[in-house]
Coordinates of C-alpha atoms in Angstrom, one line a residue:
Chain Z
M1 CA -34.6 73.5 -61.5
Q2 CA -34.7 73.7 -57.8
Q3 CA -34.4 69.9 -57.7
A4 CA -31.5 69.9 -60.1
V5 CA -29.7 72.2 -57.8
N6 CA -30.4 70.1 -54.7
G7 CA -29.4 67.0 -56.6
L8 CA -26.1 68.4 -57.7
F9 CA -25.4 69.5 -54.1
L10 CA -26.2 66.0 -52.7
G11 CA -24.3 64.4 -55.6
S12 CA -21.1 66.3 -54.9
I13 CA -21.0 64.8 -51.4
Y14 CA -21.7 61.3 -52.7
A15 CA -19.1 61.7 -55.3
L16 CA -16.4 62.8 -52.9
F17 CA -17.2 60.0 -50.5
A18 CA -17.2 57.4 -53.3
L19 CA -13.9 58.6 -54.8
G20 CA -12.1 57.7 -51.6
Y21 CA -13.9 54.3 -51.5
T22 CA -13.1 53.5 -55.0
L23 CA -9.5 54.6 -54.8
V24 CA -8.7 52.0 -52.1
F25 CA -10.6 49.4 -54.0
G26 CA -8.7 50.2 -57.2
V27 CA -5.3 50.0 -55.5
L28 CA -5.9 47.0 -53.2
D29 CA -9.1 45.3 -54.4
I30 CA -10.3 45.7 -50.8
L31 CA -13.6 47.1 -49.7
N32 CA -12.8 49.4 -46.8
L33 CA -16.0 49.4 -44.7
A34 CA -14.4 51.7 -42.2
H35 CA -14.6 54.5 -44.8
A36 CA -18.0 55.6 -43.4
A37 CA -16.6 55.7 -39.9
V38 CA -13.8 58.0 -41.0
F39 CA -16.4 60.2 -42.7
M40 CA -18.3 60.4 -39.4
L41 CA -15.2 61.1 -37.2
A42 CA -14.0 63.9 -39.5
S43 CA -17.4 65.5 -39.1
F44 CA -17.2 65.3 -35.3
V45 CA -13.6 66.7 -35.3
A46 CA -14.6 69.7 -37.5
L47 CA -17.5 70.2 -35.1
F48 CA -15.2 70.1 -32.1
L49 CA -12.7 72.5 -33.7
V50 CA -15.5 75.0 -34.6
G51 CA -17.6 74.6 -31.4
R52 CA -15.0 74.1 -28.7
S53 CA -11.9 75.8 -30.0
G54 CA -13.8 78.5 -31.9
L55 CA -11.8 78.1 -35.1
H56 CA -13.2 79.4 -38.3
I57 CA -14.7 76.7 -40.5
L58 CA -12.2 77.5 -43.2
V59 CA -9.4 76.6 -40.8
A60 CA -11.3 73.7 -39.2
F61 CA -12.1 72.1 -42.5
P62 CA -8.5 71.4 -43.7
L63 CA -7.6 70.3 -40.2
A64 CA -10.4 67.8 -40.0
V65 CA -9.5 66.5 -43.5
L66 CA -5.9 66.1 -42.4
F67 CA -7.1 64.2 -39.3
A68 CA -9.2 61.9 -41.5
G69 CA -6.2 61.3 -43.8
L70 CA -4.0 60.3 -40.8
L71 CA -6.8 58.1 -39.5
G72 CA -6.6 56.4 -42.9
V73 CA -2.9 55.7 -42.4
V74 CA -3.6 54.2 -39.0
L75 CA -6.3 52.1 -40.4
E76 CA -4.0 50.7 -43.1
R77 CA -1.3 50.0 -40.6
V78 CA -3.5 48.3 -38.1
A79 CA -6.2 46.6 -40.1
F80 CA -4.9 46.0 -43.7
R81 CA -1.1 45.7 -43.7
P82 CA -0.9 42.6 -41.5
L83 CA -3.4 40.8 -43.7
R84 CA -1.8 41.6 -47.0
A85 CA 0.1 38.4 -47.4
R86 CA -3.0 36.2 -46.8
A87 CA -4.6 34.3 -49.6
D88 CA -8.1 35.5 -48.7
S89 CA -7.0 39.1 -47.9
N90 CA -10.0 40.7 -49.6
I91 CA -12.4 39.0 -47.4
S92 CA -10.4 39.2 -44.2
G93 CA -9.6 42.9 -45.0
L94 CA -13.3 43.5 -45.3
I95 CA -13.8 42.0 -41.9
S96 CA -11.0 43.8 -40.2
S97 CA -12.3 47.1 -41.7
I98 CA -15.7 46.2 -40.1
A99 CA -13.8 45.8 -36.8
M100 CA -12.2 49.2 -37.1
A101 CA -15.5 50.8 -38.1
T102 CA -17.0 49.4 -34.9
V103 CA -14.2 50.7 -32.8
F104 CA -14.4 54.2 -34.4
E105 CA -18.1 54.3 -33.9
A106 CA -17.8 53.2 -30.3
L107 CA -15.2 55.9 -29.6
A108 CA -17.5 58.6 -31.1
L109 CA -20.4 57.2 -29.1
W110 CA -18.3 57.3 -26.0
I111 CA -16.9 60.8 -26.5
W112 CA -19.9 62.6 -28.0
G113 CA -22.9 60.4 -27.0
P114 CA -25.7 59.1 -29.2
N115 CA -27.6 62.3 -29.7
V116 CA -27.4 64.6 -32.7
S117 CA -24.8 67.3 -32.4
R118 CA -24.9 70.5 -34.4
F119 CA -22.6 73.2 -35.7
P120 CA -23.0 76.5 -33.9
F121 CA -25.4 79.0 -35.5
G122 CA -23.7 81.0 -38.3
T123 CA -20.8 78.7 -39.0
I124 CA -21.3 79.5 -42.6
P125 CA -23.3 82.7 -43.0
E126 CA -26.7 82.1 -44.3
R127 CA -27.5 83.9 -47.6
Q128 CA -29.6 82.9 -50.5
F129 CA -29.4 83.6 -54.2
Q130 CA -32.1 83.4 -56.8
V131 CA -30.8 81.8 -60.1
A132 CA -33.2 81.0 -62.9
G133 CA -36.1 80.4 -60.5
A134 CA -34.1 78.2 -58.0
V135 CA -33.1 79.2 -54.5
I136 CA -29.4 78.5 -53.9
S137 CA -28.0 79.0 -50.4
R138 CA -24.5 80.1 -49.9
L139 CA -23.8 76.9 -48.0
Q140 CA -24.8 74.8 -51.0
L141 CA -22.7 76.9 -53.3
T142 CA -19.7 76.6 -51.0
I143 CA -20.1 72.8 -50.8
V144 CA -20.3 72.3 -54.5
A145 CA -17.3 74.6 -55.1
V146 CA -15.2 72.9 -52.5
A147 CA -16.1 69.5 -54.0
V148 CA -15.2 70.6 -57.5
A149 CA -11.9 72.1 -56.2
I150 CA -11.1 68.7 -54.6
F151 CA -11.9 66.8 -57.8
L152 CA -9.6 69.0 -59.8
L153 CA -6.8 68.7 -57.2
L154 CA -7.2 64.9 -57.2
T155 CA -7.2 64.7 -61.0
W156 CA -4.0 66.7 -61.0
L157 CA -2.5 64.5 -58.3
V158 CA -3.4 61.2 -60.0
T159 CA -2.5 62.2 -63.6
R160 CA 0.4 64.6 -63.2
T161 CA 2.4 63.7 -60.2
R162 CA 4.9 61.0 -59.5
L163 CA 2.8 59.7 -56.6
G164 CA -0.2 59.5 -58.9
R165 CA 1.8 57.5 -61.4
E166 CA 2.9 55.1 -58.7
V167 CA -0.6 54.7 -57.3
R168 CA -1.8 53.8 -60.8
A169 CA 1.1 51.4 -61.2
V170 CA 0.3 49.6 -57.9
A171 CA -3.3 49.5 -58.8
E172 CA -2.4 47.7 -62.1
S173 CA 0.0 45.2 -60.5
P174 CA 1.7 45.5 -57.1
R175 CA 4.3 43.0 -58.1
A176 CA 5.3 44.7 -61.3
A177 CA 5.4 48.0 -59.5
R178 CA 7.7 46.6 -56.9
I179 CA 10.0 45.2 -59.5
L180 CA 10.2 48.6 -61.1
G181 CA 11.3 50.1 -57.8
V182 CA 8.1 51.5 -56.5
D183 CA 7.9 51.5 -52.7
V184 CA 4.5 49.7 -52.6
D185 CA 3.9 50.0 -48.9
R186 CA 4.4 53.7 -49.0
V187 CA 2.1 54.1 -52.0
I188 CA -0.6 52.1 -50.3
A189 CA -0.2 54.2 -47.2
W190 CA -0.6 57.3 -49.3
S191 CA -3.6 55.9 -51.0
F192 CA -5.3 55.4 -47.7
F193 CA -4.3 58.9 -46.6
I194 CA -5.9 60.4 -49.8
S195 CA -8.9 58.1 -49.7
S196 CA -9.7 58.8 -46.0
A197 CA -9.0 62.5 -46.5
L198 CA -11.7 62.5 -49.3
G199 CA -14.1 60.6 -47.0
G200 CA -13.4 63.1 -44.3
A201 CA -14.0 66.0 -46.6
A202 CA -17.3 64.5 -47.6
G203 CA -18.1 64.0 -43.9
V204 CA -17.5 67.6 -42.9
L205 CA -19.5 68.9 -45.9
F206 CA -22.3 66.4 -45.1
G207 CA -22.3 67.6 -41.5
L208 CA -22.4 71.2 -42.6
A209 CA -25.1 70.5 -45.2
F210 CA -27.6 68.7 -42.9
N211 CA -26.2 70.1 -39.6
A212 CA -26.8 66.8 -37.9
I213 CA -23.8 64.8 -36.7
Q214 CA -24.2 61.6 -34.9
P215 CA -22.2 58.4 -34.5
D216 CA -24.2 56.3 -36.9
M217 CA -24.5 59.0 -39.6
G218 CA -22.0 57.1 -41.8
R219 CA -24.2 54.0 -42.2
G220 CA -26.6 55.3 -44.8
V221 CA -23.8 56.9 -46.8
E222 CA -21.7 53.7 -46.6
L223 CA -24.2 51.7 -48.6
K224 CA -25.0 54.5 -51.0
G225 CA -21.3 54.9 -51.6
L226 CA -21.2 51.2 -52.5
A227 CA -24.0 51.8 -55.0
V228 CA -22.1 54.7 -56.5
I229 CA -18.8 52.8 -57.0
I230 CA -20.6 49.9 -58.5
L231 CA -22.5 52.1 -60.8
G232 CA -19.4 53.9 -61.8
G233 CA -17.3 50.8 -62.0
M234 CA -15.1 49.6 -59.2
G235 CA -11.8 51.4 -59.1
S236 CA -12.9 54.0 -61.7
M237 CA -12.5 57.5 -60.4
P238 CA -14.3 59.4 -63.2
G239 CA -17.0 56.8 -62.9
A240 CA -17.4 57.5 -59.1
V241 CA -17.8 61.2 -59.8
V242 CA -20.4 60.8 -62.6
A243 CA -22.3 58.1 -60.6
G244 CA -22.2 60.2 -57.5
F245 CA -23.9 63.1 -59.2
A246 CA -26.3 60.7 -61.0
L247 CA -27.4 59.2 -57.7
G248 CA -27.8 62.6 -56.0
L249 CA -30.0 63.8 -58.9
T250 CA -32.0 60.6 -59.0
E251 CA -32.6 60.6 -55.3
V252 CA -33.9 64.2 -55.3
F253 CA -36.2 63.5 -58.2
V254 CA -37.5 60.3 -56.6
V255 CA -38.2 62.1 -53.3
A256 CA -40.1 64.8 -55.2
H257 CA -42.2 62.5 -57.4
L258 CA -42.5 59.2 -55.5
G259 CA -42.0 60.1 -51.9
A260 CA -39.1 60.1 -49.5
S261 CA -39.5 56.5 -48.3
W262 CA -38.7 55.2 -51.8
R263 CA -35.5 57.2 -52.0
D264 CA -33.1 54.5 -50.7
A265 CA -34.7 51.7 -52.8
I266 CA -33.4 53.3 -56.0
S267 CA -29.8 53.0 -55.1
F268 CA -30.0 49.4 -54.0
A269 CA -32.2 48.2 -56.8
G270 CA -29.9 49.9 -59.2
L271 CA -26.9 48.4 -57.5
F272 CA -28.3 45.0 -57.7
L273 CA -29.3 45.2 -61.4
I274 CA -26.0 46.6 -62.4
L275 CA -24.1 43.9 -60.6
V276 CA -26.2 41.2 -62.3
L277 CA -26.4 42.7 -65.7
R278 CA -23.2 44.7 -66.1
P279 CA -20.8 44.0 -63.3
R280 CA -18.2 46.3 -64.7
G281 CA -20.4 49.3 -64.1
L282 CA -20.7 52.2 -66.5
F283 CA -17.0 53.0 -66.6
G284 CA -15.4 49.8 -65.6
A285 CA -12.3 49.2 -67.7
A286 CA -11.9 45.5 -68.2
A287 CA -13.9 42.3 -67.5
L288 CA -13.4 41.0 -64.0
R289 CA -10.3 38.8 -63.6
E290 CA -10.8 35.3 -62.5
A291 CA -9.3 34.5 -59.2
Chain V
M1 CA -34.8 25.6 -7.2
E2 CA -36.2 29.0 -6.7
W3 CA -32.8 30.5 -7.4
L4 CA -32.6 28.5 -10.6
Q5 CA -36.0 29.8 -11.7
E6 CA -35.1 33.4 -10.9
T7 CA -31.9 33.2 -12.9
Y8 CA -33.7 31.6 -15.8
A9 CA -36.3 34.4 -15.8
T10 CA -33.6 37.1 -15.7
Y11 CA -31.5 35.5 -18.5
Q12 CA -34.3 34.0 -20.5
S13 CA -33.9 36.5 -23.3
T14 CA -30.1 36.1 -23.4
L15 CA -30.5 32.4 -23.6
A16 CA -32.9 32.7 -26.5
Y17 CA -30.7 35.1 -28.3
I18 CA -27.7 32.8 -28.0
G19 CA -29.8 30.3 -30.0
L20 CA -31.2 32.8 -32.4
N21 CA -27.9 34.4 -33.1
G22 CA -26.4 30.9 -33.4
L23 CA -28.9 30.1 -36.2
L24 CA -28.2 33.4 -37.9
A25 CA -24.5 32.9 -37.7
L26 CA -24.9 29.4 -39.2
S27 CA -27.0 30.9 -42.0
V28 CA -23.9 33.0 -43.0
Y29 CA -21.6 30.0 -42.5
T30 CA -23.4 27.8 -45.0
T31 CA -22.2 30.0 -47.9
L32 CA -18.9 30.8 -46.3
S33 CA -18.2 27.1 -46.1
C34 CA -17.9 27.0 -49.9
G35 CA -16.0 30.3 -50.0
Q36 CA -18.8 32.6 -50.9
L37 CA -19.4 35.8 -48.9
A38 CA -23.2 36.3 -49.4
L39 CA -24.7 38.9 -47.1
G40 CA -28.4 38.8 -47.9
N41 CA -29.3 37.0 -44.7
A42 CA -31.0 39.9 -43.0
G43 CA -33.3 40.0 -45.9
F44 CA -34.0 36.3 -45.7
A45 CA -34.6 36.6 -41.9
A46 CA -37.0 39.4 -42.6
I47 CA -38.9 37.4 -45.1
G48 CA -39.1 34.5 -42.7
A49 CA -40.2 36.7 -39.8
Y50 CA -42.9 38.5 -41.7
A51 CA -44.2 35.4 -43.4
A52 CA -44.5 33.5 -40.1
T53 CA -46.0 36.5 -38.3
L54 CA -48.7 37.0 -41.0
L55 CA -49.5 33.3 -41.1
T56 CA -50.0 33.3 -37.3
M57 CA -51.9 36.5 -37.0
K58 CA -53.8 36.9 -40.2
A59 CA -54.4 33.3 -41.3
G60 CA -54.6 31.7 -37.9
A61 CA -52.2 29.0 -38.9
P62 CA -50.8 26.7 -36.2
F63 CA -47.4 27.8 -35.0
G64 CA -45.4 24.9 -36.4
L65 CA -46.8 25.5 -39.8
S66 CA -46.0 29.3 -39.7
L67 CA -42.5 28.5 -38.7
L68 CA -42.1 25.9 -41.4
L69 CA -43.4 28.2 -44.1
G70 CA -41.4 31.0 -42.7
A71 CA -38.3 29.0 -43.4
L72 CA -39.5 27.7 -46.7
L73 CA -40.4 31.1 -48.3
P74 CA -36.9 32.7 -48.0
A75 CA -35.5 29.4 -49.3
L76 CA -37.7 29.7 -52.4
V77 CA -36.7 33.3 -52.8
A78 CA -33.0 32.3 -52.6
V79 CA -33.3 30.2 -55.8
P80 CA -34.0 33.0 -58.3
L81 CA -31.6 35.3 -56.3
G82 CA -28.8 32.8 -56.4
L83 CA -29.0 32.0 -60.1
P84 CA -27.9 35.4 -61.4
V85 CA -25.9 36.4 -58.2
F86 CA -23.5 33.5 -58.2
R87 CA -22.2 34.5 -61.6
I88 CA -20.3 37.2 -59.7
R89 CA -17.8 36.6 -56.9
G90 CA -15.8 37.8 -54.0
V91 CA -16.6 41.3 -52.8
F92 CA -19.1 41.9 -55.7
L93 CA -21.2 39.0 -54.5
A94 CA -21.2 40.5 -51.0
I95 CA -22.3 43.9 -52.3
A96 CA -25.1 42.4 -54.6
T97 CA -26.5 40.5 -51.7
I98 CA -26.3 43.5 -49.4
G99 CA -28.3 45.3 -52.0
F100 CA -30.9 42.5 -52.0
G101 CA -31.2 42.7 -48.2
E102 CA -31.7 46.4 -48.3
V103 CA -34.3 46.2 -51.0
V104 CA -36.3 43.7 -48.8
R105 CA -36.0 46.1 -45.8
I106 CA -37.0 49.2 -47.8
G107 CA -39.9 47.2 -49.4
L108 CA -41.2 46.3 -45.9
V109 CA -40.9 50.0 -44.8
N110 CA -43.1 51.0 -47.7
W111 CA -45.6 48.1 -47.3
E112 CA -48.6 49.6 -45.5
Y113 CA -50.4 46.3 -44.9
V114 CA -47.6 45.4 -42.4
N115 CA -47.5 48.9 -40.8
G116 CA -44.4 50.1 -42.7
A117 CA -41.5 51.2 -40.5
Q118 CA -43.4 50.6 -37.3
G119 CA -43.7 46.9 -37.9
I120 CA -46.1 44.5 -36.3
V121 CA -46.6 44.2 -32.6
A122 CA -48.4 42.0 -30.2
I123 CA -47.5 38.8 -31.9
P124 CA -48.4 35.8 -29.7
Q125 CA -45.4 34.6 -27.8
K126 CA -45.2 31.0 -29.0
A127 CA -41.5 30.3 -29.2
S128 CA -39.7 29.2 -26.1
V129 CA -36.1 29.1 -25.3
G130 CA -36.2 25.4 -25.5
L131 CA -37.6 25.4 -29.0
V132 CA -35.0 27.9 -30.1
W133 CA -32.3 25.6 -28.8
I134 CA -33.8 22.5 -30.4
C135 CA -33.8 24.3 -33.8
L136 CA -30.2 25.3 -33.3
A137 CA -29.3 21.7 -32.4
G138 CA -31.1 20.5 -35.5
A139 CA -29.2 22.9 -37.7
L140 CA -25.9 21.9 -36.1
F141 CA -26.8 18.2 -36.7
V142 CA -27.6 18.8 -40.4
L143 CA -24.3 20.7 -40.8
S144 CA -22.4 18.1 -39.0
R145 CA -23.7 15.4 -41.3
I146 CA -22.5 17.4 -44.3
R147 CA -18.9 17.5 -43.1
G148 CA -17.0 14.5 -44.2
S149 CA -19.6 13.4 -46.7
K150 CA -19.2 13.6 -50.5
W151 CA -21.1 16.8 -50.3
G152 CA -18.8 18.3 -47.7
F153 CA -15.7 17.5 -49.7
A154 CA -17.2 19.1 -52.7
L155 CA -17.8 22.3 -50.7
E156 CA -14.3 22.3 -49.4
A157 CA -13.0 21.9 -52.9
I158 CA -15.0 24.8 -54.1
R159 CA -13.8 26.9 -51.2
E160 CA -10.1 26.2 -51.9
D161 CA -10.1 26.5 -55.6
E162 CA -13.3 26.9 -57.6
P163 CA -12.0 26.6 -61.2
A164 CA -10.1 23.4 -60.1
A165 CA -13.2 22.0 -58.5
R166 CA -15.2 22.6 -61.6
T167 CA -12.5 20.9 -63.7
M168 CA -12.8 17.9 -61.5
G169 CA -16.4 17.6 -62.4
I170 CA -18.0 19.1 -59.3
H171 CA -21.1 21.0 -60.3
T172 CA -20.1 24.1 -58.4
A173 CA -23.1 26.2 -59.3
R174 CA -25.5 23.6 -57.9
Y175 CA -23.6 23.3 -54.6
K176 CA -23.3 27.0 -54.1
L177 CA -27.0 27.5 -54.8
A178 CA -27.9 24.7 -52.4
M179 CA -25.9 26.3 -49.6
L180 CA -27.5 29.7 -50.2
V181 CA -30.9 28.0 -50.0
L182 CA -30.0 26.2 -46.8
G183 CA -28.7 29.5 -45.3
A184 CA -31.9 31.3 -46.4
A185 CA -34.0 28.6 -44.7
L186 CA -32.0 28.9 -41.4
A187 CA -32.2 32.7 -41.5
G188 CA -35.9 32.5 -42.1
L189 CA -36.4 30.0 -39.3
A190 CA -34.5 32.3 -37.0
G191 CA -36.6 35.3 -38.1
G192 CA -39.9 33.4 -37.4
L193 CA -38.7 32.3 -34.0
E194 CA -37.5 35.7 -33.1
A195 CA -40.8 37.3 -34.1
H196 CA -42.7 34.8 -31.9
F197 CA -40.3 35.3 -29.0
T198 CA -40.1 39.1 -28.8
F199 CA -43.8 39.7 -29.8
M200 CA -42.7 42.1 -32.6
V201 CA -41.1 42.5 -36.0
A202 CA -40.0 45.8 -37.6
P203 CA -38.0 46.4 -40.8
N204 CA -35.2 48.1 -39.0
G205 CA -34.4 44.9 -37.1
F206 CA -33.1 43.6 -40.4
S207 CA -30.8 46.3 -41.5
F208 CA -27.3 46.0 -42.9
G209 CA -25.9 46.1 -39.3
R210 CA -27.7 42.9 -38.5
V211 CA -26.0 40.9 -41.2
V212 CA -22.7 42.4 -40.2
D213 CA -23.4 41.0 -36.7
M214 CA -24.1 37.5 -38.2
L215 CA -20.8 37.7 -40.1
V216 CA -18.9 38.8 -37.0
F217 CA -20.4 35.9 -35.0
A218 CA -19.3 33.4 -37.7
V219 CA -15.8 34.9 -38.0
V220 CA -15.1 35.2 -34.3
G221 CA -16.3 31.7 -33.6
G222 CA -14.4 30.3 -36.6
A223 CA -15.9 29.6 -40.0
G224 CA -13.6 26.6 -40.5
A225 CA -15.8 24.3 -38.3
F226 CA -19.5 23.9 -38.5
Y227 CA -19.9 24.6 -34.8
G228 CA -17.7 27.7 -34.8
P229 CA -20.4 30.2 -35.7
A230 CA -22.6 29.0 -32.9
I231 CA -19.8 29.3 -30.4
G232 CA -19.0 32.8 -31.7
A233 CA -22.7 33.8 -31.4
A234 CA -22.8 32.4 -27.8
F235 CA -19.6 34.2 -26.8
L236 CA -20.6 37.6 -28.3
T237 CA -24.1 37.4 -27.0
L238 CA -22.9 36.7 -23.4
L239 CA -20.2 39.3 -23.6
P240 CA -22.5 42.3 -23.2
E241 CA -24.0 40.7 -20.1
V242 CA -20.6 40.6 -18.5
L243 CA -19.7 44.1 -19.7
R244 CA -22.9 45.5 -18.2
E245 CA -21.6 44.4 -14.9
V246 CA -18.1 45.9 -15.3
S247 CA -18.9 49.1 -17.2
P248 CA -19.7 51.2 -14.0
H249 CA -16.2 50.3 -12.8
L250 CA -14.6 51.5 -16.0
G251 CA -16.5 54.7 -16.3
I252 CA -17.8 53.9 -19.8
E253 CA -21.5 53.6 -20.7
P254 CA -22.4 50.0 -21.5
G255 CA -23.4 50.8 -25.1
P256 CA -20.1 52.2 -26.3
L257 CA -18.2 49.7 -24.2
R258 CA -20.0 46.8 -25.9
M259 CA -19.2 48.2 -29.3
L260 CA -15.6 48.9 -28.5
V261 CA -15.0 45.4 -27.1
N262 CA -16.9 43.8 -30.0
G263 CA -14.7 45.7 -32.5
L264 CA -11.5 44.9 -30.6
V265 CA -12.4 41.2 -30.3
L266 CA -13.1 41.0 -34.0
L267 CA -9.9 42.7 -34.9
A268 CA -7.8 40.5 -32.6
V269 CA -9.4 37.4 -34.0
I270 CA -8.9 38.3 -37.6
L271 CA -5.3 39.4 -37.0
F272 CA -4.1 36.7 -34.6
L273 CA -6.6 33.8 -34.7
P274 CA -7.9 33.6 -38.3
Q275 CA -9.5 30.3 -37.6
G276 CA -11.6 31.8 -34.9
L277 CA -12.1 31.0 -31.2
V278 CA -12.6 27.3 -31.9
S279 CA -8.9 27.2 -32.9
L280 CA -7.9 28.6 -29.5
P281 CA -7.2 25.2 -27.9
A282 CA -5.0 24.1 -30.8
W283 CA -3.2 27.4 -30.8
W284 CA -2.6 27.1 -27.0
R285 CA -1.2 23.5 -27.3
E286 CA 1.1 24.6 -30.0
R287 CA 2.4 27.5 -27.9
L288 CA 3.0 25.2 -24.9
A289 CA 4.7 22.6 -27.1
S290 CA 7.1 25.2 -28.7
R291 CA 7.9 26.6 -25.2
R292 CA 8.7 23.2 -23.9
S293 CA 11.0 22.4 -26.9
A294 CA 12.7 25.8 -26.6

């Protein structure tokens, strides 16, 4: 029971992170490897707002998420838009996102240094509840609640709003969407904003959860996020959420029963098998299109 | 003469790393040359490094044999890996091979016989700078022979349009697999050389970041020409040495400065010079020509 709680808590962060990852992939067919760097920078910005400016975390959180979203727009403008017309844009986009990730990480390293930074004591008041034999901290509860709220908001945004419809149209076919009068560039910029905001939210929650923020904190999550979106099916948002929770739960159980050092092997072995056996993932819609 | 010796002693490790990184960059280039982004090379290098190290230290094998088998083993592993993996393409291929590399690394972390995460130390130093450079020259020679041959044209056809190449009777799967095997052998060779140059191997030396470095070398140098990746590796290996000298004047620590410049160089190349640094002379000539005609 305790492990289930911990797994759900970890899974909600993975799911948030992977949602942003998969959104950009669904729209552009591009893997944005700078996603993890945005995750990390948002965490640092939240820390800065709480630690230096003394803001309450409830104020700092949306500000950091907004910052991450804007960073996403910058990322799109600098690293993806100029390459869009190229024939090999999915490989060159991958590489330019690596370049941006390196730049972001260098900036964090320059500003905050390589050591672990921590939120000041009592950022989220520590209190614990006993539910059905499991200890749940207020922090864990808050994180899961925030994550669920964001899932609901995103579902509403994608299924009920005009922007959501346009995003889905562009994901289906940018050309057809353009003919139908959709401003494709604007939609892509918004997709990056939403995607990076989700990554940023995951970053702040991750920073709060483990209270250890450092410039290379995104690296582990980056590869696990890949495993999650592959498992869930590239471009599938419900798939990313389900797979995120599945990975969180699996990891916690593996740590409990096999030992911590095997934890990461699960995600990569799973990722590899899925790609070889069922490349669509669990929720992937159609077979992969030939180039 | 004394000055020369001193300089050599100071920069010995940089010189060796130009060669090692060149080999690793070429190992990524082999699959790139037929349009496949396979990123399992950190795993191949790890297999090569550990195999060569164990052969030298536990079996007492002569260095040449260790090195040879260190290149051969990852090449053998690449065959069963390549068969299923090349059914998928593009970004998916990249992700699957990243997964392979990470599984190798985590497997080594959990393998107690080779000291897990701490790795193996005190490996006899048997690789010299000269040997590393000879291996690099050998790899360049092999790749230069491929270009312009029937084999080379087949690879280009696959890179440009794989279904069309298949229609023309090119056995695409066989060529792609051969390039993966060749790349794995080069990575394994580099791994074995590195282990016997730096006295140590550890799993974390073969993380995802390492394969990203290899890709960056290849792209910055230019993946259109067989010598491009080696030039990229040389450029980006020398760059930190230069930056170390200038960083005190800029007020930035060398670490972040190196990353920052690496990122900016990569970005500039991919945006403005997609054929890499090797296309710089042609680009320059073109600019001069257009200015003259204007």
